[in-house]
Amino acid sequence: MVSLVQPSPTLSALRFRRTSPVHRSSSARFPVWCNASEPLKFDGGNSAGFHLLNGETSPPSFFASKTRLEDAIHKNTTRLRIFSGTANPALAQEIACYLGLELGKIKIKRFADGEIYVQLQESVRGCDVYLVQPTCPPANENLMELLIMIDACRRASAKNITAVIPYFGYARADRKTQGRESIAAKLVANLITEAGANRVLACDLHSGQSMGYFDIPVDHVYGQPVILDYLASKTIYSDDLVVVSPDVGGVARARAFAKKLSDAPLAIVDKRRHGHNVAEVMNLIGDVKGKVAVMVDDMIDTAGTISKGAALLHQEGAREVYACTTHAVFSPPAIERLSSGLFQEVIITNTIPVSEQNYFPQLTILSVANLLGETIWHVHDDYAGGFAPFSSLGID
C-alpha cells in the first residue's frame, strides 16, 4: 500500500488558510479548492484523484462592496499565471488547484533531434508568471526546458518571471572538494538568471549557500513542516523518539527537525565516503537503543547512505527506523535498498514525481502543493508576513 497524503489544513502547512488572500481568491474563477484533510491513497497502482470542496466564503469586512471585491479578485487572478513544464505537471496542477486557478496554456514539444520547442498559448503581457519545473532526472533535459520557458515568457513581455524549482538539480556540486572541480550549482544559477528569471522559489536546497549563487532574490521554503505534521499525526510517544542525521553535514538540518519534534534527542551517523554515490558507515554518535529512530535528509538518491545508516541503527538496538526526506531522486538501486525491510516507513514529498514502478509498501508520499501555493500567493501579493512558518527551521 502506497499512500499519497496531503497534510491536515489545521497544521502548519496551512496555518494561514483562514485569513490568507489565497482563500479570498480561490473563488475568483472556480469556486473550489483542494481539501487536504483526507489522505489520497494508491492501491494496486491505481492513481488517486483530488478531493474538491465548495469554497464559498463571505467577503471580508474591509471590502466596501461586492463590486470592489470582484475587481480586486479579477485584478489579482488575471495578473497571476502559473505554467507547468513537463517534469512534474501533477504538482503544478495541485498548486493551481490550491490557488483556485487554471494552469496556463503552453505548448512544449521536442523535435526529432531532441531540441525543445516552447510556445505560450495565451498572453502574459504585464503578468506575474510562475514556471513550475523541478530540474529532476533527466536533469539536463528539464533544466534546458526551464531555460527556454523563461526565455519565452521574457520575450512575451511578462512583468515578473519566477522559476518555481521544487527540486534544484546540480545543488550537490556547490563547492570544490578537490582540485580542478567545477561548481555546477553556480553555473546553473547563472544560466537561470541570464535566461531572464526575476526570482527563484526553491524547496529544500542541498545547502544554504546555494541561495548566494543567484544574483536575483531566492525564496527558500522547507518541506520539513509537511513531514513534521504527518509524524505528529502518528501515535509515537515523544520519549521514544530520536532524530538521526545520516552524516555530519546534515546535523544542522536534523537538529532543527529534532527541536520541532518536542526537542527530541539527536544522534549522528559518522560516514566515510570513498567516491560519488559510494558511502561506508563507520560509527554512531548517540544512543538509539529501544528508540524509534527518524532519519532526516534532504534527498535520497541511490539510498546507499541512508540504508547503511539504518542497518547500523538496527545493530545498535533501534526499535523502528523511519526515513524522512524531501526529494526522492531514487536512482537504482534505491528501491531495492529501501524496500529491503530496514525501514518501518519511507516518507517523501512530491517535489519529484515517483513513477508507479517505484512504489513499494513502506512508501508514503506527502504533497507540498499547499506549501508552494501559499508561498506563491505571498510573493505575488507582496505579503511580507507569510514566510515565517515556512522558513523558521533555522537551518541556513
mmCIF file of C-alpha atoms in Angstrom:
data_model
loop_
_atom_site.group_PDB
_atom_site.id
_atom_site.type_symbol
_atom_site.label_atom_id
_atom_site.label_comp_id
_atom_site.label_asym_id
_atom_site.label_seq_id
_atom_site.Cartn_x
_atom_site.Cartn_y
_atom_site.Cartn_z
ATOM 1 C CA MET A 1 0.000 0.000 0.000
ATOM 2 C CA VAL A 2 1.482 3.293 -1.075
ATOM 3 C CA SER A 3 -0.199 6.371 0.322
ATOM 4 C CA LEU A 4 -0.174 9.881 -1.063
ATOM 5 C CA VAL A 5 -1.047 12.067 1.895
ATOM 6 C CA GLN A 6 -1.879 15.741 1.944
ATOM 7 C CA PRO A 7 -1.149 17.494 5.261
ATOM 8 C CA SER A 8 -4.019 18.485 7.508
ATOM 9 C CA PRO A 9 -5.266 22.059 6.904
ATOM 10 C CA THR A 10 -5.213 22.732 10.632
ATOM 11 C CA LEU A 11 -1.479 22.211 10.867
ATOM 12 C CA SER A 12 1.481 24.368 9.986
ATOM 13 C CA ALA A 13 1.488 23.959 6.204
ATOM 14 C CA LEU A 14 -1.939 25.661 6.064
ATOM 15 C CA ARG A 15 -1.500 27.957 9.033
ATOM 16 C CA PHE A 16 -2.733 30.967 7.093
ATOM 17 C CA ARG A 17 -5.640 29.346 5.314
ATOM 18 C CA ARG A 18 -8.454 31.136 7.172
ATOM 19 C CA THR A 19 -7.099 34.637 6.736
ATOM 20 C CA SER A 20 -4.887 34.261 3.675
ATOM 21 C CA PRO A 21 -5.631 36.182 0.459
ATOM 22 C CA VAL A 22 -5.440 32.763 -1.210
ATOM 23 C CA HIS A 23 -8.732 31.871 0.374
ATOM 24 C CA ARG A 24 -10.315 35.044 -0.942
ATOM 25 C CA SER A 25 -9.022 34.467 -4.444
ATOM 26 C CA SER A 26 -9.877 30.790 -4.646
ATOM 27 C CA SER A 27 -13.446 31.599 -5.658
ATOM 28 C CA ALA A 28 -12.370 34.013 -8.372
ATOM 29 C CA ARG A 29 -12.659 31.710 -11.349
ATOM 30 C CA PHE A 30 -13.518 28.322 -9.854
ATOM 31 C CA PRO A 31 -15.453 28.044 -6.576
ATOM 32 C CA VAL A 32 -13.385 25.038 -5.473
ATOM 33 C CA TRP A 33 -10.099 24.366 -3.757
ATOM 34 C CA CYS A 34 -8.153 21.324 -2.649
ATOM 35 C CA ASN A 35 -9.279 19.686 0.556
ATOM 36 C CA ALA A 36 -6.161 18.416 2.315
ATOM 37 C CA SER A 37 -7.937 16.788 5.230
ATOM 38 C CA GLU A 38 -8.285 13.346 3.612
ATOM 39 C CA PRO A 39 -5.315 11.202 2.545
ATOM 40 C CA LEU A 40 -5.088 10.240 -1.110
ATOM 41 C CA LYS A 41 -4.029 6.622 -1.453
ATOM 42 C CA PHE A 42 -2.624 4.470 -4.213
ATOM 43 C CA ASP A 43 -3.811 0.889 -4.100
ATOM 44 C CA GLY A 44 -2.512 -1.623 -6.566
ATOM 45 C CA GLY A 45 -1.005 1.048 -8.802
ATOM 46 C CA ASN A 46 -4.252 2.981 -9.304
ATOM 47 C CA SER A 47 -3.761 6.718 -9.259
ATOM 48 C CA ALA A 48 -5.755 8.875 -6.879
ATOM 49 C CA GLY A 49 -7.716 11.972 -7.768
ATOM 50 C CA PHE A 50 -8.283 15.181 -5.829
ATOM 51 C CA HIS A 51 -10.993 15.766 -3.251
ATOM 52 C CA LEU A 52 -12.642 19.093 -4.011
ATOM 53 C CA LEU A 53 -14.930 21.028 -1.718
ATOM 54 C CA ASN A 54 -17.015 24.069 -2.423
ATOM 55 C CA GLY A 55 -15.078 27.088 -1.316
ATOM 56 C CA GLU A 56 -17.916 29.561 -0.893
ATOM 57 C CA THR A 57 -16.881 32.215 1.591
ATOM 58 C CA SER A 58 -18.295 35.504 2.764
ATOM 59 C CA PRO A 59 -16.488 38.644 1.573
ATOM 60 C CA PRO A 60 -14.032 40.180 4.041
ATOM 61 C CA SER A 61 -15.451 43.028 6.051
ATOM 62 C CA PHE A 62 -12.889 45.542 4.841
ATOM 63 C CA PHE A 63 -14.303 45.456 1.284
ATOM 64 C CA ALA A 64 -16.930 48.160 0.992
ATOM 65 C CA SER A 65 -18.925 46.451 -1.732
ATOM 66 C CA LYS A 66 -19.245 43.290 -3.760
ATOM 67 C CA THR A 67 -18.082 45.137 -6.861
ATOM 68 C CA ARG A 68 -14.916 46.275 -5.177
ATOM 69 C CA LEU A 69 -14.195 42.715 -4.030
ATOM 70 C CA GLU A 70 -14.743 41.301 -7.518
ATOM 71 C CA ASP A 71 -12.497 43.963 -9.055
ATOM 72 C CA ALA A 72 -9.692 43.158 -6.622
ATOM 73 C CA ILE A 73 -10.010 39.421 -7.232
ATOM 74 C CA HIS A 74 -10.156 39.860 -11.004
ATOM 75 C CA LYS A 75 -7.083 42.093 -10.990
ATOM 76 C CA ASN A 76 -5.039 39.623 -8.973
ATOM 77 C CA THR A 77 -6.104 36.452 -10.769
ATOM 78 C CA THR A 78 -5.599 37.883 -14.238
ATOM 79 C CA ARG A 79 -2.087 39.052 -13.330
ATOM 80 C CA LEU A 80 -1.060 35.744 -11.719
ATOM 81 C CA ARG A 81 -0.269 32.992 -14.205
ATOM 82 C CA ILE A 82 1.101 29.516 -13.483
ATOM 83 C CA PHE A 83 2.648 27.369 -16.196
ATOM 84 C CA SER A 84 3.964 23.844 -15.899
ATOM 85 C CA GLY A 85 6.873 22.203 -17.613
ATOM 86 C CA THR A 86 6.884 18.502 -18.373
ATOM 87 C CA ALA A 87 8.954 17.497 -15.307
ATOM 88 C CA ASN A 88 6.140 17.436 -12.698
ATOM 89 C CA PRO A 89 2.774 18.507 -14.146
ATOM 90 C CA ALA A 90 0.818 16.805 -11.342
ATOM 91 C CA LEU A 91 2.399 19.052 -8.693
ATOM 92 C CA ALA A 92 1.786 22.141 -10.833
ATOM 93 C CA GLN A 93 -1.872 21.158 -11.174
ATOM 94 C CA GLU A 94 -2.197 20.780 -7.404
ATOM 95 C CA ILE A 95 -0.645 24.217 -6.863
ATOM 96 C CA ALA A 96 -3.049 25.784 -9.361
ATOM 97 C CA CYS A 97 -5.950 23.980 -7.676
ATOM 98 C CA TYR A 98 -4.943 25.357 -4.290
ATOM 99 C CA LEU A 99 -4.856 28.892 -5.712
ATOM 100 C CA GLY A 100 -8.181 28.458 -7.491
ATOM 101 C CA LEU A 101 -6.603 28.962 -10.923
ATOM 102 C CA GLU A 102 -6.216 27.066 -14.157
ATOM 103 C CA LEU A 103 -2.762 26.186 -15.419
ATOM 104 C CA GLY A 104 -1.657 28.428 -18.257
ATOM 105 C CA LYS A 105 -1.777 27.002 -21.749
ATOM 106 C CA ILE A 106 1.682 26.190 -23.057
ATOM 107 C CA LYS A 107 2.975 24.072 -25.923
ATOM 108 C CA ILE A 108 6.161 22.103 -25.294
ATOM 109 C CA LYS A 109 7.468 19.607 -27.816
ATOM 110 C CA ARG A 110 10.720 18.050 -28.920
ATOM 111 C CA PHE A 111 11.999 17.859 -32.455
ATOM 112 C CA ALA A 112 13.402 14.650 -33.899
ATOM 113 C CA ASP A 113 16.940 15.667 -32.933
ATOM 114 C CA GLY A 114 15.939 16.356 -29.321
ATOM 115 C CA GLU A 115 15.695 20.151 -29.495
ATOM 116 C CA ILE A 116 12.995 21.649 -27.265
ATOM 117 C CA TYR A 117 10.294 23.977 -28.600
ATOM 118 C CA VAL A 118 8.193 26.156 -26.260
ATOM 119 C CA GLN A 119 5.279 28.435 -27.150
ATOM 120 C CA LEU A 120 2.955 30.185 -24.703
ATOM 121 C CA GLN A 121 -0.602 29.883 -25.977
ATOM 122 C CA GLU A 122 -2.026 32.809 -24.054
ATOM 123 C CA SER A 123 -0.928 36.366 -23.380
ATOM 124 C CA VAL A 124 1.272 37.066 -20.356
ATOM 125 C CA ARG A 125 1.989 40.731 -21.068
ATOM 126 C CA GLY A 126 2.300 42.567 -17.754
ATOM 127 C CA CYS A 127 1.650 39.394 -15.726
ATOM 128 C CA ASP A 128 3.443 37.756 -12.816
ATOM 129 C CA VAL A 129 4.376 34.377 -14.260
ATOM 130 C CA TYR A 130 5.353 31.322 -12.194
ATOM 131 C CA LEU A 131 7.007 28.424 -14.011
ATOM 132 C CA VAL A 132 6.829 25.132 -12.101
ATOM 133 C CA GLN A 133 9.687 22.915 -13.239
ATOM 134 C CA PRO A 134 11.950 20.842 -10.976
ATOM 135 C CA THR A 135 15.292 20.013 -12.556
ATOM 136 C CA CYS A 136 14.996 16.345 -11.611
ATOM 137 C CA PRO A 137 16.176 13.446 -13.778
ATOM 138 C CA PRO A 138 16.643 13.751 -16.682
ATOM 139 C CA ALA A 139 18.283 16.838 -15.186
ATOM 140 C CA ASN A 140 19.777 18.277 -18.374
ATOM 141 C CA GLU A 141 16.519 17.941 -20.338
ATOM 142 C CA ASN A 142 14.425 19.546 -17.602
ATOM 143 C CA LEU A 143 16.926 22.326 -16.969
ATOM 144 C CA MET A 144 17.065 23.250 -20.657
ATOM 145 C CA GLU A 145 13.274 23.179 -20.826
ATOM 146 C CA LEU A 146 13.090 25.578 -17.882
ATOM 147 C CA LEU A 147 15.541 27.980 -19.532
ATOM 148 C CA ILE A 148 13.550 28.014 -22.766
ATOM 149 C CA MET A 149 10.291 28.556 -20.867
ATOM 150 C CA ILE A 150 11.846 31.528 -19.077
ATOM 151 C CA ASP A 151 13.049 32.941 -22.395
ATOM 152 C CA ALA A 152 9.591 32.522 -23.952
ATOM 153 C CA CYS A 153 7.989 34.439 -21.064
ATOM 154 C CA ARG A 154 10.596 37.206 -21.245
ATOM 155 C CA ARG A 155 10.028 37.663 -24.972
ATOM 156 C CA ALA A 156 6.263 37.686 -24.364
ATOM 157 C CA SER A 157 6.696 40.769 -22.113
ATOM 158 C CA ALA A 158 5.860 39.136 -18.774
ATOM 159 C CA LYS A 159 6.286 41.640 -15.951
ATOM 160 C CA ASN A 160 7.910 39.222 -13.496
ATOM 161 C CA ILE A 161 9.118 35.667 -14.065
ATOM 162 C CA THR A 162 9.571 33.357 -11.078
ATOM 163 C CA ALA A 163 11.182 29.963 -11.583
ATOM 164 C CA VAL A 164 9.488 27.586 -9.122
ATOM 165 C CA ILE A 165 12.063 24.817 -8.724
ATOM 166 C CA PRO A 166 10.804 22.279 -6.150
ATOM 167 C CA TYR A 167 13.994 20.278 -6.672
ATOM 168 C CA PHE A 168 17.137 22.160 -7.716
ATOM 169 C CA GLY A 169 19.423 19.830 -9.633
ATOM 170 C CA TYR A 170 23.210 20.209 -9.555
ATOM 171 C CA ALA A 171 22.886 21.546 -5.981
ATOM 172 C CA ARG A 172 25.358 18.955 -4.702
ATOM 173 C CA ALA A 173 28.134 20.499 -6.785
ATOM 174 C CA ASP A 174 28.147 23.590 -4.567
ATOM 175 C CA ARG A 175 31.846 23.776 -3.662
ATOM 176 C CA LYS A 176 35.266 22.464 -4.599
ATOM 177 C CA THR A 177 36.281 19.456 -2.526
ATOM 178 C CA GLN A 178 39.168 18.514 -4.821
ATOM 179 C CA GLY A 179 41.353 20.330 -7.295
ATOM 180 C CA ARG A 180 40.103 21.167 -10.800
ATOM 181 C CA GLU A 181 36.411 20.588 -9.970
ATOM 182 C CA SER A 182 33.559 22.683 -11.305
ATOM 183 C CA ILE A 183 30.966 24.397 -9.126
ATOM 184 C CA ALA A 184 27.979 23.470 -11.243
ATOM 185 C CA ALA A 185 25.424 24.953 -8.819
ATOM 186 C CA LYS A 186 26.781 28.439 -9.517
ATOM 187 C CA LEU A 187 26.813 27.791 -13.264
ATOM 188 C CA VAL A 188 23.157 26.705 -13.246
ATOM 189 C CA ALA A 189 22.224 29.744 -11.142
ATOM 190 C CA ASN A 190 23.888 31.988 -13.737
ATOM 191 C CA LEU A 191 22.029 30.242 -16.569
ATOM 192 C CA ILE A 192 18.644 30.756 -14.894
ATOM 193 C CA THR A 193 19.424 34.413 -14.190
ATOM 194 C CA GLU A 194 20.702 35.143 -17.690
ATOM 195 C CA ALA A 195 17.689 33.415 -19.268
ATOM 196 C CA GLY A 196 15.543 36.159 -17.745
ATOM 197 C CA ALA A 197 14.168 34.917 -14.415
ATOM 198 C CA ASN A 198 13.465 37.695 -11.906
ATOM 199 C CA ARG A 199 13.092 35.408 -8.909
ATOM 200 C CA VAL A 200 13.574 31.792 -7.832
ATOM 201 C CA LEU A 201 11.392 29.791 -5.461
ATOM 202 C CA ALA A 202 13.161 26.627 -4.336
ATOM 203 C CA CYS A 203 12.369 23.906 -1.829
ATOM 204 C CA ASP A 204 14.997 22.374 0.471
ATOM 205 C CA LEU A 205 18.206 23.306 -1.276
ATOM 206 C CA HIS A 206 21.046 20.892 -0.605
ATOM 207 C CA SER A 207 22.978 23.643 1.155
ATOM 208 C CA GLY A 208 22.102 27.164 2.212
ATOM 209 C CA GLN A 209 24.977 28.785 0.350
ATOM 210 C CA SER A 210 23.288 27.916 -2.968
ATOM 211 C CA MET A 211 20.989 30.895 -2.406
ATOM 212 C CA GLY A 212 24.020 33.158 -2.639
ATOM 213 C CA TYR A 213 24.874 31.822 -6.093
ATOM 214 C CA PHE A 214 21.897 33.673 -7.562
ATOM 215 C CA ASP A 215 22.069 37.367 -8.374
ATOM 216 C CA ILE A 216 18.277 37.549 -8.056
ATOM 217 C CA PRO A 217 16.037 37.063 -4.997
ATOM 218 C CA VAL A 218 15.611 33.462 -3.816
ATOM 219 C CA ASP A 219 12.694 32.321 -1.653
ATOM 220 C CA HIS A 220 13.793 29.156 0.123
ATOM 221 C CA VAL A 221 10.988 27.116 1.678
ATOM 222 C CA TYR A 222 11.327 23.866 3.560
ATOM 223 C CA GLY A 223 9.340 20.700 3.014
ATOM 224 C CA GLN A 224 10.045 19.536 6.546
ATOM 225 C CA PRO A 225 6.933 21.172 8.112
ATOM 226 C CA VAL A 226 4.797 18.901 5.933
ATOM 227 C CA ILE A 227 6.707 15.841 7.175
ATOM 228 C CA LEU A 228 6.535 17.078 10.772
ATOM 229 C CA ASP A 229 2.766 17.441 10.530
ATOM 230 C CA TYR A 230 2.496 13.884 9.257
ATOM 231 C CA LEU A 231 4.696 12.497 12.035
ATOM 232 C CA ALA A 232 2.650 14.440 14.594
ATOM 233 C CA SER A 233 -0.437 12.548 13.409
ATOM 234 C CA LYS A 234 1.185 9.182 14.233
ATOM 235 C CA THR A 235 0.994 7.610 17.668
ATOM 236 C CA ILE A 236 4.677 7.788 18.572
ATOM 237 C CA TYR A 237 5.492 8.881 22.118
ATOM 238 C CA SER A 238 7.964 11.744 22.246
ATOM 239 C CA ASP A 239 10.055 9.915 24.849
ATOM 240 C CA ASP A 240 10.656 7.111 22.338
ATOM 241 C CA LEU A 241 11.874 9.364 19.530
ATOM 242 C CA VAL A 242 15.424 10.068 18.456
ATOM 243 C CA VAL A 243 16.275 12.075 15.332
ATOM 244 C CA VAL A 244 19.251 10.778 13.365
ATOM 245 C CA SER A 245 21.420 12.657 10.882
ATOM 246 C CA PRO A 246 22.785 10.219 8.258
ATOM 247 C CA ASP A 247 26.018 12.210 8.017
ATOM 248 C CA VAL A 248 27.851 15.047 9.728
ATOM 249 C CA GLY A 249 26.878 17.526 7.008
ATOM 250 C CA GLY A 250 23.191 17.158 7.837
ATOM 251 C CA VAL A 251 23.497 17.842 11.570
ATOM 252 C CA ALA A 252 22.006 21.360 11.365
ATOM 253 C CA ARG A 253 19.004 20.044 9.428
ATOM 254 C CA ALA A 254 18.463 17.162 11.869
ATOM 255 C CA ARG A 255 18.876 19.424 14.897
ATOM 256 C CA ALA A 256 16.211 21.824 13.621
ATOM 257 C CA PHE A 257 13.942 18.855 12.900
ATOM 258 C CA ALA A 258 14.503 17.415 16.391
ATOM 259 C CA LYS A 259 13.671 20.745 18.016
ATOM 260 C CA LYS A 260 10.281 20.725 16.269
ATOM 261 C CA LEU A 261 9.641 17.133 17.424
ATOM 262 C CA SER A 262 9.289 18.012 21.116
ATOM 263 C CA ASP A 263 13.036 18.717 21.312
ATOM 264 C CA ALA A 264 13.869 15.050 20.668
ATOM 265 C CA PRO A 265 17.436 13.820 21.250
ATOM 266 C CA LEU A 266 19.871 13.738 18.343
ATOM 267 C CA ALA A 267 22.159 11.016 17.007
ATOM 268 C CA ILE A 268 24.715 11.254 14.197
ATOM 269 C CA VAL A 269 25.975 8.599 11.815
ATOM 270 C CA ASP A 270 29.679 9.078 11.126
ATOM 271 C CA LYS A 271 30.182 8.328 7.440
ATOM 272 C CA ARG A 272 33.263 7.928 5.298
ATOM 273 C CA ARG A 273 32.665 8.465 1.580
ATOM 274 C CA HIS A 274 35.152 6.987 -0.876
ATOM 275 C CA GLY A 275 33.544 8.228 -4.087
ATOM 276 C CA HIS A 276 30.366 9.674 -5.601
ATOM 277 C CA ASN A 277 27.301 7.590 -4.613
ATOM 278 C CA VAL A 278 29.563 5.320 -2.535
ATOM 279 C CA ALA A 279 29.372 5.509 1.262
ATOM 280 C CA GLU A 280 30.767 3.491 4.156
ATOM 281 C CA VAL A 281 29.287 3.824 7.640
ATOM 282 C CA MET A 282 31.857 3.755 10.421
ATOM 283 C CA ASN A 283 30.296 4.791 13.736
ATOM 284 C CA LEU A 284 27.208 6.075 15.554
ATOM 285 C CA ILE A 285 27.288 9.073 17.878
ATOM 286 C CA GLY A 286 24.357 8.959 20.312
ATOM 287 C CA ASP A 287 22.010 6.431 21.909
ATOM 288 C CA VAL A 288 19.221 4.757 19.914
ATOM 289 C CA LYS A 289 18.667 1.568 21.923
ATOM 290 C CA GLY A 290 14.954 0.810 22.209
ATOM 291 C CA LYS A 291 14.086 4.035 20.405
ATOM 292 C CA VAL A 292 12.118 4.943 17.276
ATOM 293 C CA ALA A 293 14.802 6.446 15.024
ATOM 294 C CA VAL A 294 13.774 9.100 12.495
ATOM 295 C CA MET A 295 16.468 9.602 9.863
ATOM 296 C CA VAL A 296 16.294 13.045 8.225
ATOM 297 C CA ASP A 297 17.921 14.073 4.964
ATOM 298 C CA ASP A 298 17.195 16.449 2.089
ATOM 299 C CA MET A 299 17.251 13.782 -0.628
ATOM 300 C CA ILE A 300 17.526 10.071 -1.330
ATOM 301 C CA ASP A 301 19.484 9.275 -4.477
ATOM 302 C CA THR A 302 20.822 5.708 -4.531
ATOM 303 C CA ALA A 303 19.847 5.246 -0.838
ATOM 304 C CA GLY A 304 23.339 3.974 -0.009
ATOM 305 C CA THR A 305 23.918 6.414 2.847
ATOM 306 C CA ILE A 306 20.501 6.096 4.469
ATOM 307 C CA SER A 307 20.239 2.298 4.132
ATOM 308 C CA LYS A 308 23.665 1.689 5.642
ATOM 309 C CA GLY A 309 22.779 4.116 8.399
ATOM 310 C CA ALA A 310 19.519 2.237 9.048
ATOM 311 C CA ALA A 311 21.396 -1.074 9.250
ATOM 312 C CA LEU A 312 23.724 0.463 11.833
ATOM 313 C CA LEU A 313 20.773 1.785 13.843
ATOM 314 C CA HIS A 314 19.187 -1.675 13.987
ATOM 315 C CA GLN A 315 22.547 -3.083 15.001
ATOM 316 C CA GLU A 316 22.692 -0.544 17.846
ATOM 317 C CA GLY A 317 19.239 -1.585 19.119
ATOM 318 C CA ALA A 318 16.787 0.825 17.452
ATOM 319 C CA ARG A 319 13.216 -0.495 17.640
ATOM 320 C CA GLU A 320 11.985 1.087 14.388
ATOM 321 C CA VAL A 321 13.574 3.272 11.727
ATOM 322 C CA TYR A 322 11.746 5.916 9.695
ATOM 323 C CA ALA A 323 13.339 7.664 6.700
ATOM 324 C CA CYS A 324 12.180 11.232 6.090
ATOM 325 C CA THR A 325 13.350 13.170 3.055
ATOM 326 C CA THR A 326 12.023 15.917 0.808
ATOM 327 C CA HIS A 327 13.426 14.883 -2.565
ATOM 328 C CA ALA A 328 13.081 11.300 -3.832
ATOM 329 C CA VAL A 329 15.585 11.034 -6.684
ATOM 330 C CA PHE A 330 15.511 7.207 -6.436
ATOM 331 C CA SER A 331 18.382 6.266 -8.734
ATOM 332 C CA PRO A 332 18.970 2.494 -8.983
ATOM 333 C CA PRO A 333 19.320 0.520 -6.751
ATOM 334 C CA ALA A 334 17.437 2.797 -4.329
ATOM 335 C CA ILE A 335 14.125 0.913 -4.450
ATOM 336 C CA GLU A 336 15.721 -2.426 -3.626
ATOM 337 C CA ARG A 337 17.552 -0.910 -0.656
ATOM 338 C CA LEU A 338 14.550 0.985 0.708
ATOM 339 C CA SER A 339 12.151 -1.955 0.406
ATOM 340 C CA SER A 340 14.528 -4.460 1.997
ATOM 341 C CA GLY A 341 12.831 -4.303 5.420
ATOM 342 C CA LEU A 342 15.207 -1.869 7.115
ATOM 343 C CA PHE A 343 12.575 0.885 7.308
ATOM 344 C CA GLN A 344 9.221 0.951 9.016
ATOM 345 C CA GLU A 345 8.231 3.757 6.640
ATOM 346 C CA VAL A 346 9.899 5.887 3.982
ATOM 347 C CA ILE A 347 8.315 9.355 3.983
ATOM 348 C CA ILE A 348 8.961 11.613 0.991
ATOM 349 C CA THR A 349 7.296 14.565 -0.744
ATOM 350 C CA ASN A 350 6.179 15.029 -4.332
ATOM 351 C CA THR A 351 8.784 17.621 -5.346
ATOM 352 C CA ILE A 352 9.971 14.905 -7.743
ATOM 353 C CA PRO A 353 7.396 12.630 -9.408
ATOM 354 C CA VAL A 354 7.686 8.972 -8.458
ATOM 355 C CA SER A 355 6.763 6.511 -11.197
ATOM 356 C CA GLU A 356 4.401 3.673 -10.327
ATOM 357 C CA GLN A 357 7.042 1.010 -10.854
ATOM 358 C CA ASN A 358 8.992 2.589 -7.979
ATOM 359 C CA TYR A 359 6.191 2.200 -5.429
ATOM 360 C CA PHE A 360 6.796 -0.166 -2.527
ATOM 361 C CA PRO A 361 4.736 -0.966 0.592
ATOM 362 C CA GLN A 362 6.651 1.260 3.048
ATOM 363 C CA LEU A 363 6.447 4.368 0.827
ATOM 364 C CA THR A 364 4.384 7.417 1.840
ATOM 365 C CA ILE A 365 4.223 10.483 -0.411
ATOM 366 C CA LEU A 366 3.239 13.856 1.070
ATOM 367 C CA SER A 367 2.207 16.815 -1.045
ATOM 368 C CA VAL A 368 3.984 20.181 -0.853
ATOM 369 C CA ALA A 369 1.456 21.814 -3.206
ATOM 370 C CA ASN A 370 -0.278 23.808 -0.449
ATOM 371 C CA LEU A 371 3.077 24.973 0.895
ATOM 372 C CA LEU A 372 4.282 26.167 -2.520
ATOM 373 C CA GLY A 373 0.873 27.594 -3.416
ATOM 374 C CA GLU A 374 0.751 29.652 -0.236
ATOM 375 C CA THR A 375 4.264 30.931 -0.861
ATOM 376 C CA ILE A 376 3.467 31.843 -4.475
ATOM 377 C CA TRP A 377 0.498 33.898 -3.325
ATOM 378 C CA HIS A 378 2.552 35.731 -0.697
ATOM 379 C CA VAL A 379 5.201 36.575 -3.283
ATOM 380 C CA HIS A 380 2.586 37.727 -5.778
ATOM 381 C CA ASP A 381 0.587 39.724 -3.232
ATOM 382 C CA ASP A 382 3.705 41.237 -1.565
ATOM 383 C CA TYR A 383 2.550 39.756 1.734
ATOM 384 C CA ALA A 384 5.627 40.057 3.906
ATOM 385 C CA GLY A 385 4.271 38.215 6.934
ATOM 386 C CA GLY A 386 3.650 34.900 5.280
ATOM 387 C CA PHE A 387 7.056 33.292 5.120
ATOM 388 C CA ALA A 388 7.712 32.830 8.855
ATOM 389 C CA PRO A 389 6.091 29.414 9.298
ATOM 390 C CA PHE A 390 7.731 28.055 6.161
ATOM 391 C CA SER A 391 11.286 29.225 6.761
ATOM 392 C CA SER A 392 11.592 29.160 10.549
ATOM 393 C CA LEU A 393 13.501 25.911 10.870
ATOM 394 C CA GLY A 394 16.719 27.840 11.400
ATOM 395 C CA ILE A 395 18.742 25.686 9.038
ATOM 396 C CA ASP A 396 20.508 28.349 6.982
#
